[in-house]
Amino acid sequence: MATKTLRVDYIARVEGESSLDLEIRNGSVAAARLSIFEPPRFFEALLRGRGFGEVLDIVARVCGICPIAYQMSGVHAIEAALGIEVEAPIRALRRLLYCGEWIESHALHIVMLHAPDFLGYPDAIAMAKDHQMTVERGLALKKAGNELLRLLGGREIHPINVRVGGFYRTPSRREFAPIVESLKRARDLAIETLRWVASFPFPDVARDYEFVALRHSDEYPMNAGRIVSSAGLDIAAAEYEAEFLERQVPHSTALHSVLKRRGAYLVGPMARYALNRDRLPAEVRALADEVGLEPICRNPFRSVLVRTIEIVYACGEALDLIAEYEPPAQPFVAAAPRAAVGYACTEAPRGLLYHFYRLDPEGTILDARLVPPTAQNQAVIEEDLRAVATANLDCDEDILKARCEQSIRNHDPCISCAAHFLTLRVRRT
Amino acid sequence: MPKPSRKPRLAVWKFASCDGCQLTLLDCEDELLALAEQLDIAYFPEASRRIISGPYDLSLVEGSITTPGDAERIRRVRCLSKKLVTIGACATAGGIQALRNFADVAEFAAYVYPHPEYLKTLATAVAMGALDRPMVRIPQRLPAS
């Protein structure tokens, strides 16, 4: 029996440590395994016993790339538990903060991590030798996102300004002036990046995903909305654990999130866009049409286009939020502890991020559960790998490996996030 | 003709961490490309597929040591590097995951994982220089006055 094993020991240009094993037997893919060897950090366990006011500083440290996502799901879950409703300006500032994170995280992925795959470079620095302007454009975009994080969060990594009930400090209108200029420029740069990305060579692939994302009555989703899917799911965050399951694969330490009724599903930009395109402003939809981005994109290699559309949107949305901003009367409302449970989902750059907390009467955390987007996408990433390996079996090994790595990077996995909750070793026969 | 001097060879390593400190390198948005001209970025998997084997002139290390494998790996990195510099709170002081140092790690693992026996993890998360030193236990909360 001809068995061939391909191994990529360390998948580059993703956040975190993982490896890939492919087993090809008699000309077909017998196994496609993404192993995550990121050391567990036990966040859910170490949250117990901490006061609710400490949660946001702790969960931010799950991820250096998307700390706002952890703070947003965390703050909304705790406010839900404590029965706190924040004022409209606080809500707007939180959305603005999320715009900053989407911009910096997506720009990093599009230009630094993903684009080199399409153009055949090992990294963005090598790519810059031939495409200096495009790399500089990407870095400028990333910088614009980080400027927003610094203004509203105090710093770009593990920001320190969000608190239960609001913010420690809210900015005056005047403080936004320099950022408005850089966001206007960023929006132009994002549109140029979109046209550049649209020129990439995309393999012709269509996958049959069940998309899962938040959906809001009139906004493109970030901090609020119901959890919906392309197969008709429509639930509140509190019902998440009734519909989704973290499933263990035999002989492994893996937890895959699956829909109890149907199995694997996809979260992230492709899902958000497919389910919420009608919530984008007409001019953003027109740009999507101009570059040929279909209303429902099922080709994971084209996720890079959707991310770029989301940056264009986030720049415009940030400008609108700043234009309408009136500082709140007070930066936060007081939070009185009580025994309660709270649930929230928000849209991290990589997709739906679920948090659950149970508090005692003093506001001490008794239980915590965090389900990051990459844990939810794990099953789909492996299905993609199997499909891409099957389609490229006749290729040279290096090309096959590169295509498989690219297929993982299509979903911008954040393994540092995911590995607090799972260590993955899947065998399929 | 004297040979042109070789660019310093840089490696960036990740241990138990959130990737944020590596990200601060990529956050040198205005300086990144100019900086990259001055260095040979020989090992930085978060940013590049290209891997050049050591030795390295400078290794930057992120994260703390929490698994038996990483306790070995940091020693190999040390051997491969002329200079080794810790970046960030985890590598320098243990980081947020060092909260386990005051707890029962087996209980932590059982809380998060259905099958904690599959995990290979150390009872402590320690800074890079602290591996061979006895653990210093600091009270988690100040005693009530």
Coordinates of C-alpha atoms in Angstrom, one line a residue:
Chain A
M1 CA 0.0 0.0 0.0
A2 CA 1.5 3.3 -1.0
T3 CA 1.3 5.6 2.0
K4 CA 2.8 9.1 1.9
T5 CA 2.9 11.4 4.9
L6 CA 3.4 15.1 4.7
R7 CA 4.2 17.2 7.6
V8 CA 4.5 20.9 8.3
D9 CA 6.1 21.2 11.7
Y10 CA 5.2 24.7 12.5
I11 CA 2.6 26.6 10.6
A12 CA 4.0 30.1 9.9
R13 CA 2.1 33.4 9.8
V14 CA -0.6 32.4 12.2
E15 CA -0.9 33.5 15.8
G16 CA 0.1 30.5 17.9
E17 CA 1.8 27.1 17.6
S18 CA 0.4 24.4 15.4
S19 CA 1.4 21.7 13.0
L20 CA -0.2 19.9 10.1
D21 CA -0.2 16.2 9.2
L22 CA -1.5 14.8 6.0
E23 CA -1.7 11.2 5.3
I24 CA -2.2 10.1 1.8
R25 CA -3.0 6.5 1.1
N26 CA -3.4 5.0 -2.4
G27 CA -3.9 8.3 -4.0
S28 CA -6.5 9.7 -1.6
V29 CA -6.3 11.8 1.6
A30 CA -6.6 9.4 4.5
A31 CA -6.0 11.9 7.2
A32 CA -5.6 15.7 7.5
R33 CA -4.6 16.7 11.0
L34 CA -4.1 20.1 12.4
S35 CA -2.3 19.7 15.7
I36 CA -2.2 22.5 18.2
F37 CA 0.7 22.4 20.6
E38 CA 0.1 25.8 22.1
P39 CA 0.6 25.4 25.8
P40 CA -2.7 25.7 27.8
R41 CA -3.0 28.7 30.1
F42 CA -6.3 27.8 31.9
F43 CA -8.0 31.2 31.7
E44 CA -11.4 29.9 32.6
A45 CA -10.0 28.2 35.7
L46 CA -8.0 31.2 36.9
L47 CA -10.9 33.6 36.5
R48 CA -12.7 31.8 39.3
G49 CA -12.4 33.6 42.6
R50 CA -11.6 36.9 41.0
G51 CA -13.8 40.0 41.4
F52 CA -16.0 41.0 38.4
G53 CA -14.0 44.2 38.1
E54 CA -10.8 42.2 37.4
V55 CA -12.3 40.1 34.5
L56 CA -11.6 42.6 31.7
D57 CA -7.9 42.9 32.5
I58 CA -7.6 39.1 32.7
V59 CA -9.5 38.1 29.6
A60 CA -7.7 40.8 27.5
R61 CA -4.6 38.7 28.0
V62 CA -6.0 35.7 26.2
C63 CA -5.0 37.4 22.9
G64 CA -2.6 40.2 22.0
I65 CA -4.2 40.6 18.6
C66 CA -7.9 40.8 19.6
P67 CA -7.9 41.9 23.3
I68 CA -10.9 44.2 22.6
A69 CA -13.0 41.2 21.5
Y70 CA -12.4 39.6 24.9
Q71 CA -13.1 42.8 26.7
M72 CA -16.3 43.4 24.7
S73 CA -17.7 39.9 25.2
G74 CA -16.6 40.0 28.8
V75 CA -18.1 43.4 29.6
H76 CA -21.4 42.7 27.9
A77 CA -21.8 39.4 29.7
I78 CA -21.0 40.9 33.1
E79 CA -23.3 43.9 32.5
A80 CA -26.0 41.4 31.4
A81 CA -25.5 39.6 34.7
L82 CA -25.6 42.8 36.8
G83 CA -28.6 44.3 34.9
I84 CA -26.6 47.3 33.6
E85 CA -27.6 49.2 30.5
V86 CA -25.1 51.7 29.2
E87 CA -25.9 55.0 27.6
A88 CA -25.9 55.6 23.9
P89 CA -22.5 57.4 23.8
I90 CA -20.8 54.5 25.7
R91 CA -22.3 52.1 23.3
A92 CA -21.0 54.2 20.4
L93 CA -17.5 54.4 21.9
R94 CA -17.4 50.6 22.3
R95 CA -18.4 50.1 18.7
L96 CA -15.7 52.6 17.7
L97 CA -13.2 50.7 19.7
Y98 CA -14.2 47.5 17.9
C99 CA -13.8 49.3 14.6
G100 CA -10.2 50.0 15.6
E101 CA -9.5 46.4 16.4
W102 CA -11.1 45.1 13.2
I103 CA -9.0 47.5 11.2
E104 CA -5.6 46.6 12.9
S105 CA -6.3 42.9 13.0
H106 CA -7.6 42.6 9.5
A107 CA -4.8 44.8 8.1
L108 CA -2.3 42.6 9.8
H109 CA -3.8 39.4 8.3
I110 CA -4.5 40.7 4.8
V111 CA -1.2 42.3 4.1
M112 CA 1.3 40.7 6.5
L113 CA 0.0 37.1 6.8
H114 CA -2.2 36.2 3.9
A115 CA -1.2 38.2 0.8
P116 CA 2.3 36.6 0.6
D117 CA 0.6 33.3 -0.1
F118 CA -1.1 34.6 -3.2
L119 CA 1.9 36.3 -4.5
G120 CA 4.5 33.6 -3.7
Y121 CA 6.6 35.2 -0.9
P122 CA 7.7 33.8 2.4
D123 CA 6.6 36.9 4.2
A124 CA 5.5 40.6 3.8
I125 CA 9.0 41.9 4.3
A126 CA 10.3 39.9 1.3
M127 CA 7.1 40.9 -0.6
A128 CA 7.9 44.5 0.1
K129 CA 11.0 44.4 -2.1
D130 CA 8.7 44.0 -5.1
H131 CA 5.5 45.5 -3.6
Q132 CA 6.7 48.2 -1.3
M133 CA 3.8 50.6 -1.7
T134 CA 1.2 47.9 -1.0
V135 CA 3.0 46.7 2.1
E136 CA 3.4 50.3 3.3
R137 CA -0.3 50.9 2.6
G138 CA -1.2 47.9 4.8
L139 CA 1.1 49.0 7.6
A140 CA -0.5 52.5 7.4
L141 CA -4.0 50.9 7.7
K142 CA -2.9 48.9 10.7
K143 CA -1.5 52.0 12.3
A144 CA -4.8 53.8 11.8
G145 CA -6.6 51.0 13.7
N146 CA -4.1 51.1 16.4
E147 CA -4.5 54.9 16.8
L148 CA -8.1 54.3 17.6
L149 CA -7.2 51.7 20.2
R150 CA -4.7 54.0 21.8
L151 CA -7.1 56.9 22.0
L152 CA -10.0 54.9 23.4
G153 CA -8.2 52.0 25.1
G154 CA -5.0 53.7 26.4
R155 CA -2.8 51.4 24.4
E156 CA -3.1 49.0 21.5
I157 CA -2.3 45.7 23.2
H158 CA -4.3 44.8 26.3
P159 CA -6.1 48.2 26.5
I160 CA -6.9 49.5 30.0
N161 CA -9.9 51.8 29.6
V162 CA -13.0 49.6 29.4
R163 CA -14.7 48.9 32.6
V164 CA -18.0 47.3 33.7
G165 CA -20.6 50.1 33.3
G166 CA -18.7 52.1 30.7
F167 CA -15.1 53.5 30.5
Y168 CA -12.7 54.8 33.1
R169 CA -12.3 57.9 30.9
T170 CA -14.2 59.1 27.9
P171 CA -12.6 61.4 25.3
S172 CA -13.8 64.9 24.4
R173 CA -14.9 65.6 20.8
R174 CA -11.7 67.6 20.3
E175 CA -9.5 64.6 20.9
F176 CA -10.8 62.9 17.8
A177 CA -9.5 65.6 15.3
P178 CA -6.2 63.9 14.4
I179 CA -7.8 60.5 14.1
V180 CA -10.5 61.8 11.7
E181 CA -7.8 62.7 9.3
S182 CA -6.0 59.4 9.5
L183 CA -9.3 57.5 9.2
K184 CA -10.2 59.3 6.1
R185 CA -6.9 58.5 4.6
A186 CA -7.2 54.9 5.9
R187 CA -10.6 54.5 4.1
D188 CA -8.9 55.5 0.8
L189 CA -6.0 53.1 1.5
A190 CA -8.5 50.4 2.3
I191 CA -10.3 50.9 -1.1
E192 CA -6.9 50.8 -2.9
T193 CA -6.0 47.6 -1.0
L194 CA -9.4 46.1 -1.9
R195 CA -8.7 46.6 -5.7
W196 CA -5.2 45.2 -5.2
V197 CA -6.5 42.1 -3.3
A198 CA -9.2 41.6 -6.0
S199 CA -6.3 41.0 -8.5
F200 CA -4.9 38.0 -6.6
P201 CA -5.1 34.6 -8.3
F202 CA -7.9 32.7 -6.5
P203 CA -8.3 29.0 -6.8
D204 CA -11.8 28.0 -7.9
V205 CA -13.3 26.5 -4.8
A206 CA -16.8 26.4 -3.4
R207 CA -17.5 25.0 0.1
D208 CA -20.9 24.3 1.6
Y209 CA -20.6 26.1 4.9
E210 CA -23.2 26.7 7.5
F211 CA -22.5 30.4 8.3
V212 CA -23.0 31.6 11.9
A213 CA -22.8 35.3 12.9
L214 CA -24.6 37.9 14.9
R215 CA -27.4 39.8 13.3
H216 CA -28.7 43.2 14.4
S217 CA -31.9 45.0 13.4
D218 CA -30.0 47.7 11.6
E219 CA -26.2 47.5 12.2
Y220 CA -23.5 45.4 10.7
P221 CA -22.9 43.3 13.8
M222 CA -20.2 44.0 16.4
N223 CA -21.4 44.1 20.0
A224 CA -25.1 43.3 19.7
G225 CA -27.5 41.0 17.9
R226 CA -28.9 37.6 17.8
I227 CA -27.0 34.5 16.8
V228 CA -28.2 33.5 13.4
S229 CA -27.1 31.0 10.8
S230 CA -27.6 30.3 7.1
A231 CA -29.6 27.2 8.1
G232 CA -32.1 29.2 10.0
L233 CA -30.7 29.3 13.6
D234 CA -31.9 32.4 15.4
I235 CA -31.1 32.5 19.2
A236 CA -30.0 34.8 22.0
A237 CA -26.5 34.5 23.5
A238 CA -28.1 32.9 26.6
E239 CA -29.2 29.9 24.4
Y240 CA -25.7 29.4 22.9
E241 CA -24.9 26.3 25.0
A242 CA -28.3 24.7 24.2
E243 CA -27.4 24.8 20.5
F244 CA -23.7 24.5 20.3
L245 CA -21.5 21.8 21.8
E246 CA -17.8 21.5 22.5
R247 CA -17.3 17.9 21.4
Q248 CA -14.4 15.7 22.2
V249 CA -12.8 13.6 19.5
P250 CA -11.8 10.1 20.7
H251 CA -8.2 9.5 21.6
S252 CA -7.5 13.2 21.6
T253 CA -7.6 16.3 23.8
A254 CA -9.7 18.1 21.2
L255 CA -12.8 20.0 21.7
H256 CA -14.5 20.9 18.5
S257 CA -17.4 23.3 18.6
V258 CA -20.3 21.9 16.6
L259 CA -23.9 22.7 16.1
K260 CA -25.7 20.0 18.0
R261 CA -28.2 19.5 15.2
R262 CA -25.9 19.8 12.2
G263 CA -22.2 19.7 13.0
A264 CA -19.4 21.9 11.6
Y265 CA -20.1 25.6 11.0
L266 CA -18.1 28.7 10.1
V267 CA -17.8 32.0 12.0
G268 CA -15.8 35.0 10.9
P269 CA -15.8 37.6 8.1
M270 CA -17.3 35.3 5.4
A271 CA -20.2 34.4 7.7
R272 CA -20.8 38.0 8.9
Y273 CA -20.8 39.2 5.3
A274 CA -23.0 36.4 4.0
L275 CA -25.6 37.0 6.7
N276 CA -25.4 40.8 7.0
R277 CA -24.5 42.2 3.6
D278 CA -27.8 44.1 3.6
R279 CA -26.6 45.9 6.7
L280 CA -23.6 47.4 4.9
P281 CA -24.0 51.0 3.5
A282 CA -24.8 51.1 -0.3
E283 CA -21.4 52.5 -1.2
V284 CA -19.6 49.6 0.5
R285 CA -21.9 47.1 -1.3
A286 CA -21.1 48.9 -4.5
L287 CA -17.4 48.4 -3.9
A288 CA -18.0 44.8 -3.2
D289 CA -19.8 44.5 -6.5
E290 CA -17.1 46.5 -8.3
V291 CA -14.4 44.0 -7.3
G292 CA -16.7 41.0 -8.0
L293 CA -17.3 39.9 -4.5
E294 CA -20.4 37.8 -4.6
P295 CA -23.1 38.5 -2.0
I296 CA -22.5 35.0 -0.5
C297 CA -18.9 34.0 -0.9
R298 CA -18.2 30.3 -0.4
N299 CA -14.6 30.3 -1.5
P300 CA -12.4 30.4 1.6
F301 CA -9.5 31.8 -0.4
R302 CA -11.6 34.8 -1.1
S303 CA -12.1 35.5 2.6
V304 CA -9.2 38.1 2.1
L305 CA -11.6 40.1 0.0
V306 CA -14.3 40.0 2.6
R307 CA -11.8 41.2 5.3
T308 CA -10.8 44.1 3.1
I309 CA -14.5 45.1 2.6
E310 CA -14.8 45.0 6.4
I311 CA -11.9 47.4 6.8
V312 CA -13.5 49.8 4.3
Y313 CA -16.7 49.5 6.3
A314 CA -15.0 49.9 9.7
C315 CA -13.2 53.1 8.6
G316 CA -16.4 54.7 7.3
E317 CA -18.4 53.5 10.4
A318 CA -15.7 54.9 12.7
L319 CA -15.9 58.3 10.9
D320 CA -19.7 58.3 11.3
L321 CA -19.5 57.3 15.0
I322 CA -17.0 60.1 15.6
A323 CA -19.1 62.7 13.7
E324 CA -22.2 61.9 15.8
Y325 CA -20.3 61.5 19.2
E326 CA -21.5 63.6 22.1
P327 CA -19.6 62.8 25.4
P328 CA -21.7 61.1 28.0
A329 CA -22.7 62.9 31.2
Q330 CA -20.5 60.4 33.1
P331 CA -18.0 57.9 31.8
F332 CA -19.6 54.9 33.6
V333 CA -22.6 53.9 35.6
A334 CA -22.0 52.2 39.0
A335 CA -22.2 48.4 39.1
A336 CA -23.7 46.8 42.2
P337 CA -22.8 43.1 42.5
R338 CA -25.4 40.4 42.8
A339 CA -25.7 36.7 42.4
A340 CA -26.4 36.2 38.7
V341 CA -25.4 34.6 35.4
G342 CA -24.5 36.6 32.3
Y343 CA -24.0 35.6 28.6
A344 CA -22.7 37.6 25.6
C345 CA -21.5 37.1 22.1
T346 CA -19.7 39.7 20.1
E347 CA -18.0 39.7 16.7
A348 CA -14.2 39.4 17.2
P349 CA -12.3 40.0 14.0
R350 CA -12.2 36.2 13.5
G351 CA -15.8 35.7 14.4
L352 CA -18.3 35.0 17.1
L353 CA -16.8 35.0 20.6
Y354 CA -19.0 33.6 23.4
H355 CA -18.5 34.4 27.1
F356 CA -20.4 33.1 30.1
Y357 CA -20.0 34.1 33.8
R358 CA -21.6 33.1 37.0
L359 CA -21.2 35.5 39.9
D360 CA -21.8 35.1 43.6
P361 CA -23.6 37.9 45.7
E362 CA -20.3 39.8 46.1
G363 CA -19.6 39.7 42.4
T364 CA -16.9 37.0 42.6
I365 CA -16.6 34.8 39.5
L366 CA -17.8 31.3 40.3
D367 CA -17.7 29.9 36.7
A368 CA -16.5 31.2 33.4
R369 CA -16.7 29.8 29.9
L370 CA -15.1 31.4 26.8
V371 CA -15.5 29.9 23.3
P372 CA -13.2 31.7 20.8
P373 CA -13.8 31.8 17.1
T374 CA -10.9 29.6 16.2
A375 CA -12.2 26.8 18.4
Q376 CA -15.5 27.1 16.5
N377 CA -13.8 27.0 13.1
Q378 CA -11.6 24.1 13.9
A379 CA -13.9 21.5 12.3
V380 CA -14.3 23.6 9.1
I381 CA -10.6 24.2 8.8
E382 CA -10.0 20.5 8.8
E383 CA -12.7 19.9 6.3
D384 CA -11.1 22.6 4.1
L385 CA -7.7 20.9 4.5
R386 CA -9.1 17.6 3.3
A387 CA -10.8 19.2 0.3
V388 CA -7.7 21.3 -0.7
A389 CA -5.4 18.3 -0.2
T390 CA -7.7 16.1 -2.4
A391 CA -7.8 18.7 -5.1
N392 CA -4.0 19.2 -5.1
L393 CA -2.9 15.6 -4.7
D394 CA -0.9 15.6 -7.9
C395 CA 1.1 18.7 -7.1
D396 CA 4.6 18.7 -6.0
E397 CA 5.0 18.2 -2.3
D398 CA 6.1 21.7 -1.6
I399 CA 3.2 23.2 -3.5
L400 CA 0.8 20.9 -1.7
K401 CA 2.1 21.9 1.7
A402 CA 2.0 25.6 0.8
R403 CA -1.6 25.2 -0.5
C404 CA -2.6 23.5 2.8
E405 CA -0.9 26.1 4.9
Q406 CA -2.7 28.8 2.9
S407 CA -6.0 27.0 3.4
I408 CA -5.4 27.2 7.2
R409 CA -4.5 30.9 6.9
N410 CA -7.7 31.5 5.0
H411 CA -9.5 31.5 8.3
D412 CA -6.9 33.7 10.1
P413 CA -6.8 31.2 13.0
C414 CA -5.8 32.5 16.4
I415 CA -4.3 29.5 18.0
S416 CA -3.2 31.4 21.1
C417 CA -6.9 32.1 21.8
A418 CA -8.1 28.6 20.9
A419 CA -5.5 26.7 22.8
H420 CA -6.7 27.8 26.2
F421 CA -9.6 25.6 25.5
L422 CA -8.4 22.9 23.3
T423 CA -5.4 21.0 22.3
L424 CA -6.1 19.4 19.0
R425 CA -5.0 16.1 17.5
V426 CA -7.4 14.6 15.1
R427 CA -7.1 11.3 13.3
R428 CA -9.4 10.4 10.5
T429 CA -9.3 7.1 8.8
Chain B
M1 CA 38.6 42.6 -0.8
P2 CA 37.2 42.3 2.7
K3 CA 34.0 40.4 2.8
P4 CA 31.0 42.6 3.6
S5 CA 30.0 42.1 7.2
R6 CA 27.0 39.8 7.6
K7 CA 23.8 41.4 8.9
P8 CA 22.9 40.4 12.5
R9 CA 20.7 37.3 12.5
L10 CA 17.5 37.7 14.5
A11 CA 15.2 35.0 15.8
V12 CA 11.9 35.5 17.6
W13 CA 10.5 32.6 19.7
K14 CA 7.1 32.0 21.3
F15 CA 6.4 30.2 24.5
A16 CA 3.1 30.3 26.6
S17 CA 1.7 33.7 25.6
C18 CA -0.9 35.7 23.9
D19 CA 1.4 36.7 20.9
G20 CA 1.0 40.3 21.8
C21 CA 4.7 41.0 22.4
Q22 CA 5.6 39.6 19.0
L23 CA 2.9 41.8 17.6
T24 CA 4.6 44.8 19.1
L25 CA 7.5 44.1 16.7
L26 CA 5.0 44.2 13.7
D27 CA 3.4 47.3 15.3
C28 CA 6.6 49.2 14.4
E29 CA 4.5 50.3 11.4
D30 CA 6.6 53.2 10.2
E31 CA 9.9 51.6 11.0
L32 CA 9.4 47.9 10.2
L33 CA 10.6 47.8 6.6
A34 CA 13.7 50.0 7.4
L35 CA 14.5 47.9 10.4
A36 CA 14.1 44.7 8.4
E37 CA 16.8 46.0 6.0
Q38 CA 19.3 46.1 8.9
L39 CA 18.7 42.6 10.1
D40 CA 18.5 39.1 8.7
I41 CA 15.2 37.9 10.2
A42 CA 16.2 34.2 10.3
Y43 CA 13.4 32.8 12.5
F44 CA 10.1 34.5 13.1
P45 CA 7.3 32.1 12.3
E46 CA 4.5 34.4 13.3
A47 CA 5.7 36.7 10.4
S48 CA 7.4 34.4 7.9
R49 CA 7.6 30.9 6.4
R50 CA 11.3 31.3 5.9
I51 CA 13.4 29.6 8.4
I52 CA 17.2 29.8 8.6
S53 CA 18.8 27.5 11.1
G54 CA 20.9 29.0 13.9
P55 CA 23.1 30.1 15.5
Y56 CA 21.5 33.5 15.9
D57 CA 23.1 36.8 17.0
L58 CA 19.9 37.8 18.9
S59 CA 17.0 35.8 20.1
L60 CA 13.9 37.6 21.4
V61 CA 11.7 35.3 23.5
E62 CA 8.0 35.8 24.3
G63 CA 6.0 33.9 26.9
S64 CA 6.7 31.8 29.9
I65 CA 7.7 28.2 30.5
T66 CA 4.7 26.1 31.3
T67 CA 5.4 22.7 29.7
P68 CA 8.2 20.1 30.0
G69 CA 8.8 20.5 26.3
D70 CA 9.2 24.2 26.6
A71 CA 11.6 23.8 29.6
E72 CA 13.9 21.9 27.2
R73 CA 13.3 24.2 24.2
I74 CA 14.3 27.4 26.0
R75 CA 17.7 25.7 26.8
R76 CA 18.2 24.9 23.1
V77 CA 17.3 28.4 22.2
R78 CA 19.8 29.7 24.7
C79 CA 22.5 27.4 23.2
L80 CA 21.7 28.7 19.7
S81 CA 21.8 32.4 20.6
K82 CA 24.7 34.8 21.2
K83 CA 22.3 37.0 23.1
L84 CA 18.8 36.2 24.4
V85 CA 16.5 38.9 25.4
T86 CA 13.1 38.5 27.1
I87 CA 10.2 40.6 25.7
G88 CA 7.2 41.3 27.8
A89 CA 5.6 40.4 31.1
C90 CA 5.3 36.6 30.6
A91 CA 9.0 36.0 29.6
T92 CA 10.2 38.5 32.2
A93 CA 8.0 37.6 35.2
G94 CA 5.7 34.7 34.3
G95 CA 2.7 36.6 33.1
I96 CA -1.0 36.1 33.8
Q97 CA -0.7 32.3 33.5
A98 CA 1.6 32.4 36.5
L99 CA -1.6 32.7 38.6
R100 CA -1.5 28.9 38.4
N101 CA 1.5 29.0 40.7
F102 CA -0.9 29.7 43.6
A103 CA -3.3 27.0 42.7
D104 CA -3.7 23.3 42.1
V105 CA -2.9 22.9 38.4
A106 CA -4.5 19.5 38.2
E107 CA -7.7 21.0 39.4
F108 CA -7.3 23.9 36.8
A109 CA -6.7 21.3 34.0
A110 CA -9.8 19.3 35.1
Y111 CA -11.9 22.4 35.1
V112 CA -11.0 23.4 31.5
Y113 CA -10.5 20.0 29.8
P114 CA -12.6 16.9 29.9
H115 CA -9.5 14.8 29.6
P116 CA -6.7 16.6 31.5
E117 CA -4.6 13.5 31.5
Y118 CA -3.7 14.2 27.9
L119 CA -2.1 17.5 28.7
K120 CA 1.6 17.9 29.4
T121 CA 1.9 20.9 31.6
L122 CA 4.1 22.0 34.5
A123 CA 2.7 23.0 37.9
T124 CA 4.1 26.5 37.4
A125 CA 4.5 29.2 34.8
V126 CA 7.9 30.8 35.2
A127 CA 10.0 33.5 33.7
M128 CA 12.8 32.6 31.4
G129 CA 15.6 33.1 33.9
A130 CA 13.7 31.5 36.7
L131 CA 13.7 27.8 35.6
D132 CA 16.5 26.6 37.8
R133 CA 15.6 28.8 40.8
P134 CA 13.3 27.7 43.6
M135 CA 9.9 29.3 43.3
V136 CA 9.3 32.4 45.3
R137 CA 5.8 32.4 46.6
I138 CA 4.2 35.8 46.8
P139 CA 0.8 36.1 48.6
Q140 CA -1.9 36.4 46.0
R141 CA -3.7 39.1 47.9
L142 CA -2.5 41.4 50.5
P143 CA -3.5 40.3 54.0
A144 CA -6.4 42.3 55.4
S145 CA -5.1 45.1 57.6

